[in-house]
Amino acid sequence: MLDKRPDPMEDVELEVYNAWAYYYSDNYSKGVSDNFYLYLSDIDNEFNLLPNAKYYRLDLYSEILDLSNGLELPYGTYTVDVSNSRQPSTIAVGDSSYVMVNQYGNGFEVEAPITGGSITVDDSGITAELIVGGAKHKITYKGYVYVGDFSHSGF
């Protein structure tokens, strides 16, 4: 018998064990903000579809960064922006979602939009309270967030 999968329409509290982001500079909002695509997952350390994994995919926008001291996800609070303005300190809803991978690892059992809430990034990790399909998802991550530089990738 299979265990019952969580319903994304129900409130969820989840500690995730992996966080990583891809940095795209200001490629999507020239001169306005820098873009990071942040992944939070309960299973994997890179976006491979693993059976039964849960992923939060967040399209973050920050102030334009001075990279002279290196690249990392900027500390602060990011709020879901339903207008997709790409302004600093926002999360664009158009490319943000919650997914649960099916038991075979070859597709999504659930894919639901993130429509509200916020995340906070600080020196201990990430805390988030997000609205997914009308339900509150409270997510915590403790640790370092790996950031890959895709600013010259041609996207």
PDB file of C-alpha atoms in Angstrom:
ATOM      1  CA  MET A   1       0.000   0.000   0.000  1.00  0.00           C
ATOM      2  CA  LEU A   2       1.320   3.450  -0.926  1.00  0.00           C
ATOM      3  CA  ASP A   3       1.572   6.193   1.667  1.00  0.00           C
ATOM      4  CA  LYS A   4      -0.812   9.099   1.177  1.00  0.00           C
ATOM      5  CA  ARG A   5       0.915  11.942  -0.668  1.00  0.00           C
ATOM      6  CA  PRO A   6       0.483  15.434   0.786  1.00  0.00           C
ATOM      7  CA  ASP A   7      -2.197  17.489  -0.877  1.00  0.00           C
ATOM      8  CA  PRO A   8      -0.796  20.883  -1.987  1.00  0.00           C
ATOM      9  CA  MET A   9      -4.192  22.373  -1.177  1.00  0.00           C
ATOM     10  CA  GLU A  10      -3.687  21.529   2.530  1.00  0.00           C
ATOM     11  CA  ASP A  11      -1.455  23.490   4.903  1.00  0.00           C
ATOM     12  CA  VAL A  12       2.092  22.087   5.002  1.00  0.00           C
ATOM     13  CA  GLU A  13       5.117  22.506   7.267  1.00  0.00           C
ATOM     14  CA  LEU A  14       8.249  21.144   5.651  1.00  0.00           C
ATOM     15  CA  GLU A  15      11.944  21.224   6.408  1.00  0.00           C
ATOM     16  CA  VAL A  16      13.875  20.990   3.174  1.00  0.00           C
ATOM     17  CA  TYR A  17      17.430  19.697   3.002  1.00  0.00           C
ATOM     18  CA  ASN A  18      18.739  21.204  -0.200  1.00  0.00           C
ATOM     19  CA  ALA A  19      18.753  24.691  -1.677  1.00  0.00           C
ATOM     20  CA  TRP A  20      20.433  25.992  -4.787  1.00  0.00           C
ATOM     21  CA  ALA A  21      19.989  28.918  -7.156  1.00  0.00           C
ATOM     22  CA  TYR A  22      20.925  29.951 -10.654  1.00  0.00           C
ATOM     23  CA  TYR A  23      22.027  33.562 -11.146  1.00  0.00           C
ATOM     24  CA  TYR A  24      21.040  35.385 -14.363  1.00  0.00           C
ATOM     25  CA  SER A  25      22.298  38.923 -13.560  1.00  0.00           C
ATOM     26  CA  ASP A  26      19.898  41.550 -14.936  1.00  0.00           C
ATOM     27  CA  ASN A  27      19.220  39.596 -18.152  1.00  0.00           C
ATOM     28  CA  TYR A  28      15.442  39.691 -17.532  1.00  0.00           C
ATOM     29  CA  SER A  29      15.162  43.236 -16.161  1.00  0.00           C
ATOM     30  CA  LYS A  30      17.986  45.326 -17.620  1.00  0.00           C
ATOM     31  CA  GLY A  31      19.188  47.962 -15.167  1.00  0.00           C
ATOM     32  CA  VAL A  32      16.371  47.242 -12.677  1.00  0.00           C
ATOM     33  CA  SER A  33      17.183  44.060 -10.746  1.00  0.00           C
ATOM     34  CA  ASP A  34      19.226  40.863 -10.729  1.00  0.00           C
ATOM     35  CA  ASN A  35      17.469  37.505 -11.150  1.00  0.00           C
ATOM     36  CA  PHE A  36      17.924  34.241  -9.265  1.00  0.00           C
ATOM     37  CA  TYR A  37      15.980  31.042  -9.822  1.00  0.00           C
ATOM     38  CA  LEU A  38      15.884  29.366  -6.399  1.00  0.00           C
ATOM     39  CA  TYR A  39      15.084  25.709  -5.792  1.00  0.00           C
ATOM     40  CA  LEU A  40      14.209  24.233  -2.406  1.00  0.00           C
ATOM     41  CA  SER A  41      13.881  20.447  -2.166  1.00  0.00           C
ATOM     42  CA  ASP A  42      13.296  17.776   0.438  1.00  0.00           C
ATOM     43  CA  ILE A  43      15.443  15.203  -1.405  1.00  0.00           C
ATOM     44  CA  ASP A  44      17.926  16.225  -4.089  1.00  0.00           C
ATOM     45  CA  ASN A  45      20.877  18.607  -4.400  1.00  0.00           C
ATOM     46  CA  GLU A  46      20.340  19.459  -8.078  1.00  0.00           C
ATOM     47  CA  PHE A  47      17.193  19.511 -10.175  1.00  0.00           C
ATOM     48  CA  ASN A  48      16.975  15.855 -11.097  1.00  0.00           C
ATOM     49  CA  LEU A  49      13.526  14.329 -10.997  1.00  0.00           C
ATOM     50  CA  LEU A  50      13.756  11.919  -8.102  1.00  0.00           C
ATOM     51  CA  PRO A  51      10.754   9.797  -7.205  1.00  0.00           C
ATOM     52  CA  ASN A  52       8.438  11.431  -4.650  1.00  0.00           C
ATOM     53  CA  ALA A  53      10.574  14.583  -4.342  1.00  0.00           C
ATOM     54  CA  LYS A  54       8.995  17.933  -3.541  1.00  0.00           C
ATOM     55  CA  TYR A  55      10.403  21.135  -5.056  1.00  0.00           C
ATOM     56  CA  TYR A  56       9.654  24.811  -4.596  1.00  0.00           C
ATOM     57  CA  ARG A  57      10.800  26.799  -7.642  1.00  0.00           C
ATOM     58  CA  LEU A  58      11.056  30.536  -6.946  1.00  0.00           C
ATOM     59  CA  ASP A  59      11.844  33.305  -9.430  1.00  0.00           C
ATOM     60  CA  LEU A  60      13.577  35.913  -7.207  1.00  0.00           C
ATOM     61  CA  TYR A  61      14.614  39.465  -8.041  1.00  0.00           C
ATOM     62  CA  SER A  62      17.176  41.415  -5.993  1.00  0.00           C
ATOM     63  CA  GLU A  63      18.969  44.724  -6.155  1.00  0.00           C
ATOM     64  CA  ILE A  64      21.678  44.735  -8.841  1.00  0.00           C
ATOM     65  CA  LEU A  65      24.702  43.168  -7.188  1.00  0.00           C
ATOM     66  CA  ASP A  66      28.314  44.220  -6.905  1.00  0.00           C
ATOM     67  CA  LEU A  67      30.049  40.890  -7.512  1.00  0.00           C
ATOM     68  CA  SER A  68      33.516  42.057  -6.439  1.00  0.00           C
ATOM     69  CA  ASN A  69      33.165  40.034  -3.200  1.00  0.00           C
ATOM     70  CA  GLY A  70      31.717  36.946  -4.860  1.00  0.00           C
ATOM     71  CA  LEU A  71      28.294  35.628  -5.746  1.00  0.00           C
ATOM     72  CA  GLU A  72      25.704  34.573  -3.203  1.00  0.00           C
ATOM     73  CA  LEU A  73      21.971  34.846  -2.736  1.00  0.00           C
ATOM     74  CA  PRO A  74      21.369  38.295  -1.183  1.00  0.00           C
ATOM     75  CA  TYR A  75      19.958  38.394   2.348  1.00  0.00           C
ATOM     76  CA  GLY A  76      16.544  39.943   2.798  1.00  0.00           C
ATOM     77  CA  THR A  77      12.837  39.321   2.440  1.00  0.00           C
ATOM     78  CA  TYR A  78      11.306  38.608  -0.962  1.00  0.00           C
ATOM     79  CA  THR A  79       7.552  38.940  -1.421  1.00  0.00           C
ATOM     80  CA  VAL A  80       5.402  37.245  -4.049  1.00  0.00           C
ATOM     81  CA  ASP A  81       4.447  39.795  -6.693  1.00  0.00           C
ATOM     82  CA  VAL A  82       1.373  38.833  -8.706  1.00  0.00           C
ATOM     83  CA  SER A  83       2.101  41.607 -11.215  1.00  0.00           C
ATOM     84  CA  ASN A  84       5.489  40.028 -12.107  1.00  0.00           C
ATOM     85  CA  SER A  85       7.103  43.483 -11.949  1.00  0.00           C
ATOM     86  CA  ARG A  86      10.646  42.076 -11.577  1.00  0.00           C
ATOM     87  CA  GLN A  87      11.380  44.768  -9.020  1.00  0.00           C
ATOM     88  CA  PRO A  88      13.982  44.146  -6.278  1.00  0.00           C
ATOM     89  CA  SER A  89      12.836  42.029  -3.308  1.00  0.00           C
ATOM     90  CA  THR A  90      10.078  40.280  -5.267  1.00  0.00           C
ATOM     91  CA  ILE A  91       9.184  36.758  -6.357  1.00  0.00           C
ATOM     92  CA  ALA A  92       7.570  36.633  -9.796  1.00  0.00           C
ATOM     93  CA  VAL A  93       4.567  34.299  -9.798  1.00  0.00           C
ATOM     94  CA  GLY A  94       4.776  33.577 -13.527  1.00  0.00           C
ATOM     95  CA  ASP A  95       7.743  31.222 -13.121  1.00  0.00           C
ATOM     96  CA  SER A  96       7.304  30.118  -9.495  1.00  0.00           C
ATOM     97  CA  SER A  97       5.637  26.852  -8.530  1.00  0.00           C
ATOM     98  CA  TYR A  98       5.462  23.892  -6.200  1.00  0.00           C
ATOM     99  CA  VAL A  99       5.870  20.424  -7.688  1.00  0.00           C
ATOM    100  CA  MET A 100       5.704  16.861  -6.435  1.00  0.00           C
ATOM    101  CA  VAL A 101       7.426  14.278  -8.609  1.00  0.00           C
ATOM    102  CA  ASN A 102       5.558  11.051  -9.285  1.00  0.00           C
ATOM    103  CA  GLN A 103       6.639   7.723  -7.798  1.00  0.00           C
ATOM    104  CA  TYR A 104       8.587   6.830 -10.966  1.00  0.00           C
ATOM    105  CA  GLY A 105      10.638  10.035 -11.149  1.00  0.00           C
ATOM    106  CA  ASN A 106       9.607  10.748 -14.727  1.00  0.00           C
ATOM    107  CA  GLY A 107       7.062  13.548 -14.330  1.00  0.00           C
ATOM    108  CA  PHE A 108       5.037  15.670 -11.959  1.00  0.00           C
ATOM    109  CA  GLU A 109       2.204  14.236  -9.926  1.00  0.00           C
ATOM    110  CA  VAL A 110       1.308  17.768  -8.838  1.00  0.00           C
ATOM    111  CA  GLU A 111       2.304  21.184 -10.154  1.00  0.00           C
ATOM    112  CA  ALA A 112       0.700  24.154  -8.413  1.00  0.00           C
ATOM    113  CA  PRO A 113       1.343  27.893  -8.694  1.00  0.00           C
ATOM    114  CA  ILE A 114       2.696  29.915  -5.808  1.00  0.00           C
ATOM    115  CA  THR A 115       0.304  32.843  -5.492  1.00  0.00           C
ATOM    116  CA  GLY A 116       1.284  34.633  -2.297  1.00  0.00           C
ATOM    117  CA  GLY A 117       3.608  34.858   0.670  1.00  0.00           C
ATOM    118  CA  SER A 118       7.274  35.621   1.181  1.00  0.00           C
ATOM    119  CA  ILE A 119      10.677  34.146   1.943  1.00  0.00           C
ATOM    120  CA  THR A 120      13.494  35.451   4.093  1.00  0.00           C
ATOM    121  CA  VAL A 121      17.134  34.678   3.356  1.00  0.00           C
ATOM    122  CA  ASP A 122      19.637  35.213   6.175  1.00  0.00           C
ATOM    123  CA  ASP A 123      22.918  33.813   7.467  1.00  0.00           C
ATOM    124  CA  SER A 124      21.211  30.704   8.887  1.00  0.00           C
ATOM    125  CA  GLY A 125      19.306  29.764   5.728  1.00  0.00           C
ATOM    126  CA  ILE A 126      15.799  30.358   4.403  1.00  0.00           C
ATOM    127  CA  THR A 127      12.357  30.565   5.961  1.00  0.00           C
ATOM    128  CA  ALA A 128       9.285  30.802   3.793  1.00  0.00           C
ATOM    129  CA  GLU A 129       5.564  31.147   4.155  1.00  0.00           C
ATOM    130  CA  LEU A 130       4.008  30.668   0.745  1.00  0.00           C
ATOM    131  CA  ILE A 131       0.460  30.293  -0.539  1.00  0.00           C
ATOM    132  CA  VAL A 132       0.089  27.298  -2.839  1.00  0.00           C
ATOM    133  CA  GLY A 133      -3.380  26.593  -4.197  1.00  0.00           C
ATOM    134  CA  GLY A 134      -4.923  28.513  -1.303  1.00  0.00           C
ATOM    135  CA  ALA A 135      -2.975  26.594   1.368  1.00  0.00           C
ATOM    136  CA  LYS A 136      -0.140  27.887   3.525  1.00  0.00           C
ATOM    137  CA  HIS A 137       3.224  26.157   3.055  1.00  0.00           C
ATOM    138  CA  LYS A 138       5.762  26.920   5.771  1.00  0.00           C
ATOM    139  CA  ILE A 139       9.245  25.878   4.642  1.00  0.00           C
ATOM    140  CA  THR A 140      12.558  26.037   6.476  1.00  0.00           C
ATOM    141  CA  TYR A 141      16.057  25.402   5.212  1.00  0.00           C
ATOM    142  CA  LYS A 142      19.184  25.631   7.354  1.00  0.00           C
ATOM    143  CA  GLY A 143      22.517  25.941   5.620  1.00  0.00           C
ATOM    144  CA  TYR A 144      24.398  27.362   2.673  1.00  0.00           C
ATOM    145  CA  VAL A 145      22.668  28.088  -0.647  1.00  0.00           C
ATOM    146  CA  TYR A 146      24.823  27.131  -3.639  1.00  0.00           C
ATOM    147  CA  VAL A 147      24.568  29.697  -6.469  1.00  0.00           C
ATOM    148  CA  GLY A 148      25.599  28.867 -10.038  1.00  0.00           C
ATOM    149  CA  ASP A 149      26.473  31.724 -12.390  1.00  0.00           C
ATOM    150  CA  PHE A 150      24.346  31.550 -15.546  1.00  0.00           C
ATOM    151  CA  SER A 151      24.598  35.246 -16.311  1.00  0.00           C
ATOM    152  CA  HIS A 152      26.384  34.588 -19.611  1.00  0.00           C
ATOM    153  CA  SER A 153      24.445  31.467 -20.607  1.00  0.00           C
ATOM    154  CA  GLY A 154      22.430  33.097 -23.367  1.00  0.00           C
ATOM    155  CA  PHE A 155      19.020  32.621 -21.713  1.00  0.00           C
TER     156      PHE A 155
END
